[in-house]
């Protein structure tokens, strides 16, 4: 995973996505590089305006999470504490991240269901959340980010940002 930022584009929207290098660094620590590694995950935080979604912070995993080789679910109390903690620092909850034991991550049916349940139960003003999946490849192709709403899930097209912004 490059340390510098990743920039994303979504079909039919002018909004861009920026994932900070420190977020890539955090989630990269939990990449499932060895065959016995379990999935890890957590929450994504940052800022949003009409032009740009900036993911600047990631939390998790936490003690008490459900973790297997092919499944991750955050300890709900720990996730809630992380959300409240970031909120105090002016950061919005933007969505979820987790790892996959494959080079180029593909969304599983389980992921799809989990995100739809999350959206359905969410009290957020925003009608879409990010779902980031961290694969084993250390390039932007090793990362998948989706915007998930009640209606649809749309994949972001990602590329490494050589400027590092
Ligand atoms: Zn998954």
XYZ file of C-alpha atoms in Angstrom, residues 9-13 17 107 112 116 128-131 144-158:
28
model
C -13.942 9.007 -8.638
C -17.517 7.777 -8.805
C -19.517 7.529 -12.030
C -22.032 10.351 -12.562
C -20.954 12.445 -9.566
C -12.822 10.836 -2.636
C -17.406 -7.596 -2.228
C -23.498 -6.394 1.002
C -27.521 -2.652 3.979
C -24.745 6.720 1.809
C -21.831 5.196 3.684
C -18.399 4.128 2.501
C -17.349 0.495 2.600
C -11.860 -1.430 -2.988
C -14.193 1.364 -1.875
C -17.943 1.378 -2.388
C -20.621 3.932 -1.641
C -23.606 2.052 -0.266
C -27.093 3.519 0.009
C -30.506 1.987 0.519
C -30.925 1.884 -3.254
C -27.548 0.884 -4.622
C -23.878 0.143 -4.113
C -21.441 1.953 -6.416
C -17.707 1.255 -6.732
C -15.211 4.133 -6.633
C -12.442 4.138 -9.249
C -9.230 4.580 -7.268
